[in-house]
Amino acid sequence: MSNIPTASQTVGPFFHHGLIHDDLQCLPVHGAANAEVAVRGRVIDGCGEPVTDAMLEFWHPSSGFARVATDDAGAYALALPRPKAGPSGALPHFAVAVFARGLLRHLYTRCYLAGEAKAPSDPVLASVPTDRRATLLAAGEGDAVRFDVVLQGPGETVFFAP
């Protein structure tokens, strides 16, 4: 038996080389007639420092799929077709997967468009404590929405089990 750590036992830098391509920034569902929404934000760690090598995947069945990397300031920006409401009271939202250094498994969260999530009729949003819901709401910012991901600490984004 070897004492050399295997890939699942080590936490190294997250390399998004080979995962990020210009043609993957936004792949809309064929026939999606939704207006686009620009989403921008930052990924920050527990100390408030930018995570400069994170990758985010946004997806919704009515809107398509997009993958975007953070830059040297931990920032990202992309445009997606606006998601539609789902069954059983689900409000328009994007499912978001977060890949970053130090994470052995990616994290899952949701990005609700704040103007459309005033009442917690969405069963998932309603299950989140009231004081934590704001971490799932993308706030309006000019002609876009802002959705920051805080990996831990004060203001930590709510993450869900896969």
mmCIF file of C-alpha atoms in Angstrom:
data_model
loop_
_atom_site.group_PDB
_atom_site.id
_atom_site.type_symbol
_atom_site.label_atom_id
_atom_site.label_comp_id
_atom_site.label_asym_id
_atom_site.label_seq_id
_atom_site.Cartn_x
_atom_site.Cartn_y
_atom_site.Cartn_z
ATOM 1 C CA MET A 1 0.000 0.000 0.000
ATOM 2 C CA SER A 2 1.363 3.396 -0.994
ATOM 3 C CA ASN A 3 1.336 6.559 1.104
ATOM 4 C CA ILE A 4 1.251 8.735 -1.999
ATOM 5 C CA PRO A 5 -2.018 10.723 -2.133
ATOM 6 C CA THR A 6 -4.315 9.963 -5.052
ATOM 7 C CA ALA A 7 -6.150 12.613 -7.051
ATOM 8 C CA SER A 8 -9.240 12.291 -4.839
ATOM 9 C CA GLN A 9 -7.151 12.914 -1.712
ATOM 10 C CA THR A 10 -5.380 16.058 -2.821
ATOM 11 C CA VAL A 11 -6.627 19.575 -3.241
ATOM 12 C CA GLY A 12 -4.696 21.425 -5.860
ATOM 13 C CA PRO A 13 -5.393 24.295 -8.194
ATOM 14 C CA PHE A 14 -8.474 23.894 -10.316
ATOM 15 C CA PHE A 15 -7.475 23.896 -13.968
ATOM 16 C CA HIS A 16 -10.197 24.920 -16.351
ATOM 17 C CA HIS A 17 -7.866 24.576 -19.312
ATOM 18 C CA GLY A 18 -9.693 22.429 -21.840
ATOM 19 C CA LEU A 19 -13.081 23.033 -20.194
ATOM 20 C CA ILE A 20 -13.587 26.621 -21.294
ATOM 21 C CA HIS A 21 -14.083 27.347 -24.981
ATOM 22 C CA ASP A 22 -15.467 30.475 -26.632
ATOM 23 C CA ASP A 23 -18.195 28.406 -28.279
ATOM 24 C CA LEU A 24 -19.432 27.135 -24.867
ATOM 25 C CA GLN A 25 -20.208 30.554 -23.420
ATOM 26 C CA CYS A 26 -23.867 30.207 -24.357
ATOM 27 C CA LEU A 27 -25.587 27.318 -26.079
ATOM 28 C CA PRO A 28 -29.306 28.163 -26.153
ATOM 29 C CA VAL A 29 -31.987 25.542 -26.506
ATOM 30 C CA HIS A 30 -33.212 25.370 -30.091
ATOM 31 C CA GLY A 31 -36.345 27.442 -30.508
ATOM 32 C CA ALA A 32 -35.931 29.370 -27.252
ATOM 33 C CA ALA A 33 -37.698 32.683 -27.797
ATOM 34 C CA ASN A 34 -36.798 34.233 -24.454
ATOM 35 C CA ALA A 35 -35.097 37.598 -24.290
ATOM 36 C CA GLU A 36 -31.535 37.383 -23.044
ATOM 37 C CA VAL A 37 -30.475 38.321 -19.554
ATOM 38 C CA ALA A 38 -26.896 39.366 -18.816
ATOM 39 C CA VAL A 39 -25.540 37.785 -15.638
ATOM 40 C CA ARG A 40 -22.353 38.976 -14.010
ATOM 41 C CA GLY A 41 -20.745 38.595 -10.637
ATOM 42 C CA ARG A 42 -17.758 37.343 -8.691
ATOM 43 C CA VAL A 43 -16.698 34.168 -6.944
ATOM 44 C CA ILE A 44 -15.034 34.873 -3.605
ATOM 45 C CA ASP A 45 -13.585 32.672 -0.874
ATOM 46 C CA GLY A 46 -14.181 32.780 2.874
ATOM 47 C CA CYS A 47 -11.666 35.602 3.329
ATOM 48 C CA GLY A 48 -13.349 37.777 0.693
ATOM 49 C CA GLU A 49 -10.562 37.125 -1.810
ATOM 50 C CA PRO A 50 -11.369 36.503 -5.487
ATOM 51 C CA VAL A 51 -11.271 32.937 -6.764
ATOM 52 C CA THR A 52 -9.416 33.486 -10.006
ATOM 53 C CA ASP A 53 -9.650 29.996 -11.463
ATOM 54 C CA ALA A 54 -13.283 29.068 -10.840
ATOM 55 C CA MET A 55 -15.692 27.853 -13.484
ATOM 56 C CA LEU A 56 -19.465 28.220 -13.337
ATOM 57 C CA GLU A 57 -22.043 26.261 -15.296
ATOM 58 C CA PHE A 58 -25.484 27.819 -15.693
ATOM 59 C CA TRP A 59 -28.346 25.767 -17.102
ATOM 60 C CA HIS A 60 -32.112 25.604 -17.372
ATOM 61 C CA PRO A 61 -34.229 23.323 -19.570
ATOM 62 C CA SER A 62 -35.942 26.297 -21.259
ATOM 63 C CA SER A 63 -32.790 28.400 -21.598
ATOM 64 C CA GLY A 64 -29.878 26.132 -22.423
ATOM 65 C CA PHE A 65 -26.427 25.757 -20.988
ATOM 66 C CA ALA A 66 -23.428 28.013 -20.530
ATOM 67 C CA ARG A 67 -20.010 27.618 -18.970
ATOM 68 C CA VAL A 68 -17.908 30.592 -17.926
ATOM 69 C CA ALA A 69 -14.571 31.062 -16.135
ATOM 70 C CA THR A 70 -13.635 33.749 -13.636
ATOM 71 C CA ASP A 71 -10.926 36.267 -14.452
ATOM 72 C CA ASP A 72 -8.046 37.650 -12.361
ATOM 73 C CA ALA A 73 -10.543 39.572 -10.198
ATOM 74 C CA GLY A 74 -12.755 36.516 -9.662
ATOM 75 C CA ALA A 75 -15.355 38.081 -11.985
ATOM 76 C CA TYR A 76 -17.436 36.502 -14.726
ATOM 77 C CA ALA A 77 -20.045 37.712 -17.218
ATOM 78 C CA LEU A 78 -22.298 35.967 -19.713
ATOM 79 C CA ALA A 79 -25.657 36.314 -21.439
ATOM 80 C CA LEU A 80 -28.325 33.631 -21.340
ATOM 81 C CA PRO A 81 -31.872 33.323 -22.600
ATOM 82 C CA ARG A 82 -34.200 34.290 -19.746
ATOM 83 C CA PRO A 83 -35.451 31.152 -17.954
ATOM 84 C CA LYS A 84 -39.149 30.287 -17.809
ATOM 85 C CA ALA A 85 -41.141 29.287 -14.738
ATOM 86 C CA GLY A 86 -41.256 25.572 -14.018
ATOM 87 C CA PRO A 87 -43.933 23.200 -12.770
ATOM 88 C CA SER A 88 -45.276 23.188 -9.189
ATOM 89 C CA GLY A 89 -44.679 26.880 -8.570
ATOM 90 C CA ALA A 90 -40.981 26.854 -9.501
ATOM 91 C CA LEU A 91 -39.872 30.415 -10.199
ATOM 92 C CA PRO A 92 -37.586 31.245 -13.144
ATOM 93 C CA HIS A 93 -34.031 30.370 -12.141
ATOM 94 C CA PHE A 94 -30.765 28.927 -13.348
ATOM 95 C CA ALA A 95 -29.184 25.876 -11.782
ATOM 96 C CA VAL A 96 -25.528 26.677 -11.145
ATOM 97 C CA ALA A 97 -22.595 24.313 -10.619
ATOM 98 C CA VAL A 98 -19.407 25.815 -9.163
ATOM 99 C CA PHE A 99 -15.991 24.295 -9.815
ATOM 100 C CA ALA A 100 -13.005 25.825 -8.019
ATOM 101 C CA ARG A 101 -9.657 25.098 -6.422
ATOM 102 C CA GLY A 102 -9.951 23.445 -3.072
ATOM 103 C CA LEU A 103 -13.237 21.736 -3.914
ATOM 104 C CA LEU A 104 -13.092 17.969 -4.196
ATOM 105 C CA ARG A 105 -16.655 18.019 -5.540
ATOM 106 C CA HIS A 106 -18.395 20.851 -7.300
ATOM 107 C CA LEU A 107 -21.101 22.819 -5.509
ATOM 108 C CA TYR A 108 -24.707 23.285 -6.618
ATOM 109 C CA THR A 109 -26.792 26.389 -6.109
ATOM 110 C CA ARG A 110 -29.542 28.344 -7.832
ATOM 111 C CA CYS A 111 -29.653 31.826 -9.304
ATOM 112 C CA TYR A 112 -33.152 33.331 -9.090
ATOM 113 C CA LEU A 113 -33.916 36.563 -10.890
ATOM 114 C CA ALA A 114 -34.748 38.836 -7.937
ATOM 115 C CA GLY A 115 -37.573 40.735 -9.638
ATOM 116 C CA GLU A 116 -39.350 37.448 -10.260
ATOM 117 C CA ALA A 117 -38.732 35.892 -6.837
ATOM 118 C CA LYS A 118 -40.540 38.284 -4.507
ATOM 119 C CA ALA A 119 -42.855 35.634 -3.072
ATOM 120 C CA PRO A 120 -41.369 32.283 -2.045
ATOM 121 C CA SER A 121 -43.828 30.208 -4.092
ATOM 122 C CA ASP A 122 -40.895 28.168 -5.394
ATOM 123 C CA PRO A 123 -40.691 25.038 -3.210
ATOM 124 C CA VAL A 124 -36.876 25.057 -3.122
ATOM 125 C CA LEU A 125 -36.616 28.773 -2.340
ATOM 126 C CA ALA A 126 -39.316 28.391 0.331
ATOM 127 C CA SER A 127 -37.234 25.645 1.995
ATOM 128 C CA VAL A 128 -34.310 28.045 2.536
ATOM 129 C CA PRO A 129 -34.350 30.076 5.776
ATOM 130 C CA THR A 130 -35.613 33.604 5.114
ATOM 131 C CA ASP A 131 -32.338 35.228 6.202
ATOM 132 C CA ARG A 132 -30.360 33.121 3.664
ATOM 133 C CA ARG A 133 -32.604 33.536 0.575
ATOM 134 C CA ALA A 134 -30.836 36.690 -0.563
ATOM 135 C CA THR A 135 -27.758 34.604 -1.428
ATOM 136 C CA LEU A 136 -29.815 32.956 -4.197
ATOM 137 C CA LEU A 137 -31.223 36.166 -5.698
ATOM 138 C CA ALA A 138 -29.529 37.901 -8.603
ATOM 139 C CA ALA A 139 -29.964 41.626 -7.996
ATOM 140 C CA GLY A 140 -30.665 44.048 -10.838
ATOM 141 C CA GLU A 141 -27.622 46.052 -11.886
ATOM 142 C CA GLY A 142 -28.257 48.360 -14.829
ATOM 143 C CA ASP A 143 -29.102 46.271 -17.879
ATOM 144 C CA ALA A 144 -27.883 43.069 -16.190
ATOM 145 C CA VAL A 145 -28.248 41.082 -12.986
ATOM 146 C CA ARG A 146 -25.496 40.452 -10.453
ATOM 147 C CA PHE A 147 -25.030 37.047 -8.862
ATOM 148 C CA ASP A 148 -22.036 36.668 -6.561
ATOM 149 C CA VAL A 149 -20.982 33.283 -5.204
ATOM 150 C CA VAL A 150 -19.461 33.283 -1.718
ATOM 151 C CA LEU A 151 -17.846 29.915 -1.002
ATOM 152 C CA GLN A 152 -17.861 30.181 2.811
ATOM 153 C CA GLY A 153 -18.035 32.557 5.726
ATOM 154 C CA PRO A 154 -20.349 35.559 6.199
ATOM 155 C CA GLY A 155 -22.878 35.762 3.400
ATOM 156 C CA GLU A 156 -22.063 32.226 2.201
ATOM 157 C CA THR A 157 -24.165 31.231 -0.786
ATOM 158 C CA VAL A 158 -26.713 28.507 -0.084
ATOM 159 C CA PHE A 159 -25.523 25.256 -1.663
ATOM 160 C CA PHE A 160 -27.652 22.166 -2.237
ATOM 161 C CA ALA A 161 -26.881 18.455 -2.119
ATOM 162 C CA PRO A 162 -26.683 16.900 -5.593
#
